[in-house]
Amino acid sequence: ETGVTQTPRHLVMGMTNKKSLKCEQHLGHNAMYWYKQSAKKPLELMFVYSLEERVENNSVPSRFSPECPNSSHLFLHLHTLQPEDSALYLCASSLAGTGDEKLFFGSGTQLSVL
Amino acid sequence: AQKITQTQPGMFVQEKEAVTLDCTYDTSDQSYGLFWYKQPSSGEMIFLIYQGSYDEQNATEGRYSLNFQKARKSANLVISASQLGDSAMYFCAMREGFSGNTPLVFGKGTRLSVIA
C-alpha cells in the first residue's frame, strides 16, 4: 500500500456538478497539502493543513473547498467548476516542523471539467 | 519574480551517460532547503534529494547528486549512469526558512528523455 493514496484517479465532471477528491496518508504525518498541476505551469499550492492550522493560497477560487477531518484524511470539495480548472490535483503529506521536511505525494486525480 | 527557475523545458541523454538538470533560486533568507522531485508518467511526485542551505557538502543519494553553488544560487541535479527508467519530469523546489508552515515552491520542471 502506498503512503499517500488519492481517489479517484480520473474524474470527468460538468460545470454544474459537485464532486469530492479524497486523500489518505498512512505515514503518520501531521501536515497535508493540495497542489494543482496545470500544463506548462509550476505546481500551485492550494491549501495546507499543518499542525492543525489551515493555510491557504488566497488566489484559489471559492469553488474549491478543503476539508481535513483528521491528520490522515484530506478532501477537496468541488462545485460549479470551470473548464480552466481541468488539471492534475496532487495531494501530499509531510512531518511538519523539521528543517528538511520532505513532501510525499499521491499519484494525483486527473480532473476534466466539461 | 520566480523563486525557482528551471531553464531547460526538455533534455535528452544517452543511456549510461550523466546529465545535469539546471535549477536557480531566488531568496533573501539565510535558511532554506532545496529539493528535487521526479514525476514519471504515472503522476506521482517522488522525492529524490535534499540540500540545506547550511550544508557544506553537496548532497548525494545513489546516482543522484546535487551541485550546490550557494553564491550563484544554483542547485543543479546530476544524474549519473542514466537509465531508461529515469525518463520523467524533474522538479526543483525550495522552502524558505525551516518553519513547518512555509510552503514548498516548485519550478516549472524539466522533461528528461533517456534514449537507448
PDB file of C-alpha atoms in Angstrom:
ATOM      1  CA  GLU A   1       0.000   0.000   0.000  1.00  0.00           C
ATOM      2  CA  THR A   2       1.428   3.374  -0.969  1.00  0.00           C
ATOM      3  CA  GLY A   3       1.988   6.046   1.666  1.00  0.00           C
ATOM      4  CA  VAL A   4      -0.384   8.598   0.155  1.00  0.00           C
ATOM      5  CA  THR A   5      -3.491   7.370  -1.645  1.00  0.00           C
ATOM      6  CA  GLN A   6      -5.738   9.523  -3.797  1.00  0.00           C
ATOM      7  CA  THR A   7      -9.131   8.661  -5.215  1.00  0.00           C
ATOM      8  CA  PRO A   8     -10.444   8.791  -7.815  1.00  0.00           C
ATOM      9  CA  ARG A   9      -7.522   8.610 -10.279  1.00  0.00           C
ATOM     10  CA  HIS A  10      -9.600  10.194 -13.025  1.00  0.00           C
ATOM     11  CA  LEU A  11     -12.694  12.373 -12.836  1.00  0.00           C
ATOM     12  CA  VAL A  12     -14.812  13.952 -15.541  1.00  0.00           C
ATOM     13  CA  MET A  13     -17.450  16.393 -14.403  1.00  0.00           C
ATOM     14  CA  GLY A  14     -19.769  19.005 -15.783  1.00  0.00           C
ATOM     15  CA  MET A  15     -19.711  22.590 -14.645  1.00  0.00           C
ATOM     16  CA  THR A  16     -22.846  22.159 -12.535  1.00  0.00           C
ATOM     17  CA  ASN A  17     -21.712  19.004 -10.719  1.00  0.00           C
ATOM     18  CA  LYS A  18     -20.498  18.661  -7.179  1.00  0.00           C
ATOM     19  CA  LYS A  19     -17.744  16.157  -6.506  1.00  0.00           C
ATOM     20  CA  SER A  20     -15.051  15.497  -3.935  1.00  0.00           C
ATOM     21  CA  LEU A  21     -11.458  14.343  -4.166  1.00  0.00           C
ATOM     22  CA  LYS A  22     -10.142  12.174  -1.368  1.00  0.00           C
ATOM     23  CA  CYS A  23      -6.656  11.747   0.015  1.00  0.00           C
ATOM     24  CA  GLU A  24      -5.427   9.443   2.748  1.00  0.00           C
ATOM     25  CA  GLN A  25      -1.928   9.160   4.204  1.00  0.00           C
ATOM     26  CA  HIS A  26      -0.546   6.202   6.138  1.00  0.00           C
ATOM     27  CA  LEU A  27       2.780   7.767   7.107  1.00  0.00           C
ATOM     28  CA  GLY A  28       1.967   9.270  10.493  1.00  0.00           C
ATOM     29  CA  HIS A  29       2.427  12.778   9.125  1.00  0.00           C
ATOM     30  CA  ASN A  30       0.897  15.897  10.618  1.00  0.00           C
ATOM     31  CA  ALA A  31       0.587  18.103   7.544  1.00  0.00           C
ATOM     32  CA  MET A  32      -1.381  17.614   4.336  1.00  0.00           C
ATOM     33  CA  TYR A  33      -1.488  19.635   1.153  1.00  0.00           C
ATOM     34  CA  TRP A  34      -3.424  20.100  -2.065  1.00  0.00           C
ATOM     35  CA  TYR A  35      -1.465  21.119  -5.159  1.00  0.00           C
ATOM     36  CA  LYS A  36      -2.770  21.889  -8.645  1.00  0.00           C
ATOM     37  CA  GLN A  37      -0.647  20.970 -11.639  1.00  0.00           C
ATOM     38  CA  SER A  38      -1.650  22.529 -14.953  1.00  0.00           C
ATOM     39  CA  ALA A  39       0.144  22.045 -18.235  1.00  0.00           C
ATOM     40  CA  LYS A  40       3.299  24.132 -18.551  1.00  0.00           C
ATOM     41  CA  LYS A  41       2.842  25.812 -15.169  1.00  0.00           C
ATOM     42  CA  PRO A  42       4.632  25.278 -11.874  1.00  0.00           C
ATOM     43  CA  LEU A  43       2.834  23.296  -9.217  1.00  0.00           C
ATOM     44  CA  GLU A  44       0.485  25.640  -7.427  1.00  0.00           C
ATOM     45  CA  LEU A  45      -0.089  25.190  -3.716  1.00  0.00           C
ATOM     46  CA  MET A  46      -3.792  25.449  -2.988  1.00  0.00           C
ATOM     47  CA  PHE A  47      -4.233  24.521   0.661  1.00  0.00           C
ATOM     48  CA  VAL A  48      -2.173  23.369   3.610  1.00  0.00           C
ATOM     49  CA  TYR A  49      -3.283  21.815   6.868  1.00  0.00           C
ATOM     50  CA  SER A  50      -0.239  21.806   9.115  1.00  0.00           C
ATOM     51  CA  LEU A  51      -0.071  21.240  12.856  1.00  0.00           C
ATOM     52  CA  GLU A  52      -3.861  21.703  12.931  1.00  0.00           C
ATOM     53  CA  GLU A  53      -3.661  25.098  11.231  1.00  0.00           C
ATOM     54  CA  ARG A  54      -5.102  25.754   7.810  1.00  0.00           C
ATOM     55  CA  VAL A  55      -3.080  27.897   5.438  1.00  0.00           C
ATOM     56  CA  GLU A  56      -4.420  28.730   2.019  1.00  0.00           C
ATOM     57  CA  ASN A  57      -3.454  30.463  -1.144  1.00  0.00           C
ATOM     58  CA  ASN A  58      -5.725  33.483  -1.381  1.00  0.00           C
ATOM     59  CA  SER A  59      -5.843  33.223  -5.141  1.00  0.00           C
ATOM     60  CA  VAL A  60      -7.740  29.899  -5.029  1.00  0.00           C
ATOM     61  CA  PRO A  61     -11.399  30.418  -6.009  1.00  0.00           C
ATOM     62  CA  SER A  62     -14.116  29.604  -3.503  1.00  0.00           C
ATOM     63  CA  ARG A  63     -15.441  26.825  -5.745  1.00  0.00           C
ATOM     64  CA  PHE A  64     -12.643  24.748  -4.203  1.00  0.00           C
ATOM     65  CA  SER A  65     -13.267  23.889  -0.564  1.00  0.00           C
ATOM     66  CA  PRO A  66     -10.892  21.740   1.516  1.00  0.00           C
ATOM     67  CA  GLU A  67     -11.758  19.606   4.499  1.00  0.00           C
ATOM     68  CA  CYS A  68      -9.353  17.883   6.858  1.00  0.00           C
ATOM     69  CA  PRO A  69     -11.294  15.856   9.445  1.00  0.00           C
ATOM     70  CA  ASN A  70      -8.118  14.365  10.956  1.00  0.00           C
ATOM     71  CA  SER A  71      -4.398  14.204  10.277  1.00  0.00           C
ATOM     72  CA  SER A  72      -4.765  11.199   7.967  1.00  0.00           C
ATOM     73  CA  HIS A  73      -7.567  12.360   5.675  1.00  0.00           C
ATOM     74  CA  LEU A  74      -7.963  15.312   3.344  1.00  0.00           C
ATOM     75  CA  PHE A  75     -10.769  16.171   0.964  1.00  0.00           C
ATOM     76  CA  LEU A  76     -11.183  18.731  -1.772  1.00  0.00           C
ATOM     77  CA  HIS A  77     -14.816  19.564  -2.450  1.00  0.00           C
ATOM     78  CA  LEU A  78     -15.547  20.854  -5.932  1.00  0.00           C
ATOM     79  CA  HIS A  79     -18.626  22.744  -7.109  1.00  0.00           C
ATOM     80  CA  THR A  80     -19.534  24.760 -10.191  1.00  0.00           C
ATOM     81  CA  LEU A  81     -16.072  24.350 -11.661  1.00  0.00           C
ATOM     82  CA  GLN A  82     -14.860  25.954 -14.888  1.00  0.00           C
ATOM     83  CA  PRO A  83     -13.067  24.276 -17.818  1.00  0.00           C
ATOM     84  CA  GLU A  84      -9.822  26.022 -16.816  1.00  0.00           C
ATOM     85  CA  ASP A  85      -9.926  24.029 -13.566  1.00  0.00           C
ATOM     86  CA  SER A  86      -9.045  20.909 -15.558  1.00  0.00           C
ATOM     87  CA  ALA A  87      -5.699  19.769 -14.181  1.00  0.00           C
ATOM     88  CA  LEU A  88      -3.905  17.141 -12.139  1.00  0.00           C
ATOM     89  CA  TYR A  89      -4.664  17.591  -8.446  1.00  0.00           C
ATOM     90  CA  LEU A  90      -1.962  16.243  -6.196  1.00  0.00           C
ATOM     91  CA  CYS A  91      -2.220  15.542  -2.504  1.00  0.00           C
ATOM     92  CA  ALA A  92       0.890  15.456  -0.330  1.00  0.00           C
ATOM     93  CA  SER A  93       1.766  14.950   3.299  1.00  0.00           C
ATOM     94  CA  SER A  94       4.779  15.694   5.471  1.00  0.00           C
ATOM     95  CA  LEU A  95       6.077  15.700   9.007  1.00  0.00           C
ATOM     96  CA  ALA A  96       5.910  19.394   9.762  1.00  0.00           C
ATOM     97  CA  GLY A  97       8.404  21.165  11.962  1.00  0.00           C
ATOM     98  CA  THR A  98      11.600  19.574  10.693  1.00  0.00           C
ATOM     99  CA  GLY A  99      14.113  21.555   8.659  1.00  0.00           C
ATOM    100  CA  ASP A 100      14.432  19.008   5.885  1.00  0.00           C
ATOM    101  CA  GLU A 101      10.720  18.326   5.743  1.00  0.00           C
ATOM    102  CA  LYS A 102      10.010  16.262   2.644  1.00  0.00           C
ATOM    103  CA  LEU A 103       6.676  16.064   0.922  1.00  0.00           C
ATOM    104  CA  PHE A 104       5.326  12.658  -0.031  1.00  0.00           C
ATOM    105  CA  PHE A 105       2.850  12.804  -2.878  1.00  0.00           C
ATOM    106  CA  GLY A 106      -0.019  10.690  -4.073  1.00  0.00           C
ATOM    107  CA  SER A 107      -0.489   9.774  -7.724  1.00  0.00           C
ATOM    108  CA  GLY A 108      -2.997  12.544  -8.267  1.00  0.00           C
ATOM    109  CA  THR A 109      -6.511  12.910  -9.615  1.00  0.00           C
ATOM    110  CA  GLN A 110      -6.703  13.919 -13.274  1.00  0.00           C
ATOM    111  CA  LEU A 111      -9.726  16.194 -13.434  1.00  0.00           C
ATOM    112  CA  SER A 112     -11.508  17.173 -16.634  1.00  0.00           C
ATOM    113  CA  VAL A 113     -14.254  19.783 -16.494  1.00  0.00           C
ATOM    114  CA  LEU A 114     -16.571  19.814 -19.492  1.00  0.00           C
TER     115      LEU A 114
ATOM    116  CA  ALA B   1       9.732  37.228  -9.567  1.00  0.00           C
ATOM    117  CA  GLN B   2      10.095  33.496  -9.887  1.00  0.00           C
ATOM    118  CA  LYS B   3      11.545  31.824  -6.857  1.00  0.00           C
ATOM    119  CA  ILE B   4      12.700  28.742  -8.779  1.00  0.00           C
ATOM    120  CA  THR B   5      13.878  28.818 -12.377  1.00  0.00           C
ATOM    121  CA  GLN B   6      14.425  25.744 -14.488  1.00  0.00           C
ATOM    122  CA  THR B   7      15.598  26.938 -17.882  1.00  0.00           C
ATOM    123  CA  GLN B   8      15.534  23.590 -19.690  1.00  0.00           C
ATOM    124  CA  PRO B   9      11.996  22.589 -20.698  1.00  0.00           C
ATOM    125  CA  GLY B  10      13.338  19.339 -22.143  1.00  0.00           C
ATOM    126  CA  MET B  11      16.579  17.364 -22.178  1.00  0.00           C
ATOM    127  CA  PHE B  12      17.809  14.238 -23.946  1.00  0.00           C
ATOM    128  CA  VAL B  13      20.558  11.980 -22.670  1.00  0.00           C
ATOM    129  CA  GLN B  14      22.043   8.740 -23.927  1.00  0.00           C
ATOM    130  CA  GLU B  15      21.611   5.736 -21.674  1.00  0.00           C
ATOM    131  CA  LYS B  16      24.542   5.270 -19.279  1.00  0.00           C
ATOM    132  CA  GLU B  17      25.655   8.880 -19.690  1.00  0.00           C
ATOM    133  CA  ALA B  18      25.484  11.545 -16.980  1.00  0.00           C
ATOM    134  CA  VAL B  19      23.119  14.509 -17.249  1.00  0.00           C
ATOM    135  CA  THR B  20      22.789  17.802 -15.371  1.00  0.00           C
ATOM    136  CA  LEU B  21      19.442  19.469 -14.850  1.00  0.00           C
ATOM    137  CA  ASP B  22      19.700  23.159 -14.030  1.00  0.00           C
ATOM    138  CA  CYS B  23      17.980  24.990 -11.214  1.00  0.00           C
ATOM    139  CA  THR B  24      18.486  28.504  -9.922  1.00  0.00           C
ATOM    140  CA  TYR B  25      16.650  30.004  -6.988  1.00  0.00           C
ATOM    141  CA  ASP B  26      15.901  33.393  -5.549  1.00  0.00           C
ATOM    142  CA  THR B  27      15.705  34.077  -1.837  1.00  0.00           C
ATOM    143  CA  SER B  28      16.943  36.591   0.689  1.00  0.00           C
ATOM    144  CA  ASP B  29      16.616  34.114   3.550  1.00  0.00           C
ATOM    145  CA  GLN B  30      19.748  32.597   5.030  1.00  0.00           C
ATOM    146  CA  SER B  31      17.931  29.419   5.986  1.00  0.00           C
ATOM    147  CA  TYR B  32      16.316  27.450   3.221  1.00  0.00           C
ATOM    148  CA  GLY B  33      16.100  23.975   1.791  1.00  0.00           C
ATOM    149  CA  LEU B  34      16.309  22.786  -1.792  1.00  0.00           C
ATOM    150  CA  PHE B  35      14.598  19.670  -3.103  1.00  0.00           C
ATOM    151  CA  TRP B  36      14.413  17.705  -6.317  1.00  0.00           C
ATOM    152  CA  TYR B  37      11.415  15.585  -7.253  1.00  0.00           C
ATOM    153  CA  LYS B  38      10.825  13.181 -10.127  1.00  0.00           C
ATOM    154  CA  GLN B  39       7.418  12.781 -11.737  1.00  0.00           C
ATOM    155  CA  PRO B  40       7.036   9.765 -14.043  1.00  0.00           C
ATOM    156  CA  SER B  41       4.084   9.442 -16.378  1.00  0.00           C
ATOM    157  CA  SER B  42       2.098   7.785 -13.571  1.00  0.00           C
ATOM    158  CA  GLY B  43       1.781  11.233 -11.975  1.00  0.00           C
ATOM    159  CA  GLU B  44       3.249  10.581  -8.545  1.00  0.00           C
ATOM    160  CA  MET B  45       5.915  13.025  -7.386  1.00  0.00           C
ATOM    161  CA  ILE B  46       8.894  11.130  -5.976  1.00  0.00           C
ATOM    162  CA  PHE B  47      11.373  12.810  -3.638  1.00  0.00           C
ATOM    163  CA  LEU B  48      14.959  12.430  -4.838  1.00  0.00           C
ATOM    164  CA  ILE B  49      17.358  14.596  -2.866  1.00  0.00           C
ATOM    165  CA  TYR B  50      17.575  17.437  -0.354  1.00  0.00           C
ATOM    166  CA  GLN B  51      20.173  20.158   0.292  1.00  0.00           C
ATOM    167  CA  GLY B  52      20.053  22.517   3.257  1.00  0.00           C
ATOM    168  CA  SER B  53      21.453  25.998   2.915  1.00  0.00           C
ATOM    169  CA  TYR B  54      23.932  25.375   5.732  1.00  0.00           C
ATOM    170  CA  ASP B  55      25.105  22.019   4.428  1.00  0.00           C
ATOM    171  CA  GLU B  56      28.723  22.331   3.402  1.00  0.00           C
ATOM    172  CA  GLN B  57      28.865  19.133   1.417  1.00  0.00           C
ATOM    173  CA  ASN B  58      26.903  18.524  -1.757  1.00  0.00           C
ATOM    174  CA  ALA B  59      24.070  16.070  -1.152  1.00  0.00           C
ATOM    175  CA  THR B  60      24.250  12.644  -2.761  1.00  0.00           C
ATOM    176  CA  GLU B  61      21.698   9.844  -2.954  1.00  0.00           C
ATOM    177  CA  GLY B  62      22.815   6.898  -5.048  1.00  0.00           C
ATOM    178  CA  ARG B  63      23.039   8.031  -8.671  1.00  0.00           C
ATOM    179  CA  TYR B  64      21.716  11.493  -7.777  1.00  0.00           C
ATOM    180  CA  SER B  65      23.882  14.342  -6.593  1.00  0.00           C
ATOM    181  CA  LEU B  66      23.130  17.988  -6.086  1.00  0.00           C
ATOM    182  CA  ASN B  67      25.692  20.514  -7.281  1.00  0.00           C
ATOM    183  CA  PHE B  68      25.074  23.280  -4.760  1.00  0.00           C
ATOM    184  CA  GLN B  69      26.679  26.632  -5.559  1.00  0.00           C
ATOM    185  CA  LYS B  70      25.404  28.999  -2.909  1.00  0.00           C
ATOM    186  CA  ALA B  71      26.973  32.178  -4.236  1.00  0.00           C
ATOM    187  CA  ARG B  72      25.420  31.572  -7.645  1.00  0.00           C
ATOM    188  CA  LYS B  73      22.148  30.423  -6.089  1.00  0.00           C
ATOM    189  CA  SER B  74      22.132  27.289  -8.140  1.00  0.00           C
ATOM    190  CA  ALA B  75      21.207  23.743  -7.188  1.00  0.00           C
ATOM    191  CA  ASN B  76      21.702  21.572 -10.233  1.00  0.00           C
ATOM    192  CA  LEU B  77      20.758  17.902 -10.186  1.00  0.00           C
ATOM    193  CA  VAL B  78      23.285  15.472 -11.618  1.00  0.00           C
ATOM    194  CA  ILE B  79      22.120  12.009 -12.600  1.00  0.00           C
ATOM    195  CA  SER B  80      24.955   9.613 -13.280  1.00  0.00           C
ATOM    196  CA  ALA B  81      24.721   6.491 -15.463  1.00  0.00           C
ATOM    197  CA  SER B  82      21.271   7.360 -16.839  1.00  0.00           C
ATOM    198  CA  GLN B  83      18.739   4.570 -17.179  1.00  0.00           C
ATOM    199  CA  LEU B  84      15.662   4.338 -19.373  1.00  0.00           C
ATOM    200  CA  GLY B  85      13.554   4.487 -16.221  1.00  0.00           C
ATOM    201  CA  ASP B  86      14.926   7.947 -15.482  1.00  0.00           C
ATOM    202  CA  SER B  87      12.754   9.389 -18.259  1.00  0.00           C
ATOM    203  CA  ALA B  88      10.358  11.697 -16.411  1.00  0.00           C
ATOM    204  CA  MET B  89       9.663  15.285 -15.409  1.00  0.00           C
ATOM    205  CA  TYR B  90      12.057  16.664 -12.812  1.00  0.00           C
ATOM    206  CA  PHE B  91      11.117  19.499 -10.499  1.00  0.00           C
ATOM    207  CA  CYS B  92      13.347  21.670  -8.376  1.00  0.00           C
ATOM    208  CA  ALA B  93      11.748  23.155  -5.265  1.00  0.00           C
ATOM    209  CA  MET B  94      12.652  25.394  -2.357  1.00  0.00           C
ATOM    210  CA  ARG B  95      11.389  26.005   1.143  1.00  0.00           C
ATOM    211  CA  GLU B  96      12.418  29.306   2.734  1.00  0.00           C
ATOM    212  CA  GLY B  97      13.083  29.133   6.448  1.00  0.00           C
ATOM    213  CA  PHE B  98      12.543  25.979   8.458  1.00  0.00           C
ATOM    214  CA  SER B  99       9.028  26.655   9.640  1.00  0.00           C
ATOM    215  CA  GLY B 100       6.592  23.840   9.233  1.00  0.00           C
ATOM    216  CA  ASN B 101       4.091  26.164   7.591  1.00  0.00           C
ATOM    217  CA  THR B 102       6.369  27.580   4.921  1.00  0.00           C
ATOM    218  CA  PRO B 103       5.212  26.153   1.608  1.00  0.00           C
ATOM    219  CA  LEU B 104       7.385  24.351  -0.891  1.00  0.00           C
ATOM    220  CA  VAL B 105       7.687  26.377  -4.105  1.00  0.00           C
ATOM    221  CA  PHE B 106       8.290  24.447  -7.323  1.00  0.00           C
ATOM    222  CA  GLY B 107       9.868  25.313 -10.661  1.00  0.00           C
ATOM    223  CA  LYS B 108       8.195  24.550 -13.981  1.00  0.00           C
ATOM    224  CA  GLY B 109      10.152  21.363 -14.428  1.00  0.00           C
ATOM    225  CA  THR B 110      12.430  19.747 -16.989  1.00  0.00           C
ATOM    226  CA  ARG B 111      11.345  16.763 -19.043  1.00  0.00           C
ATOM    227  CA  LEU B 112      14.201  14.284 -19.310  1.00  0.00           C
ATOM    228  CA  SER B 113      14.203  11.656 -22.016  1.00  0.00           C
ATOM    229  CA  VAL B 114      16.755   8.861 -21.829  1.00  0.00           C
ATOM    230  CA  ILE B 115      17.437   7.219 -25.175  1.00  0.00           C
ATOM    231  CA  ALA B 116      18.923   3.779 -25.745  1.00  0.00           C
TER     232      ALA B 116
END
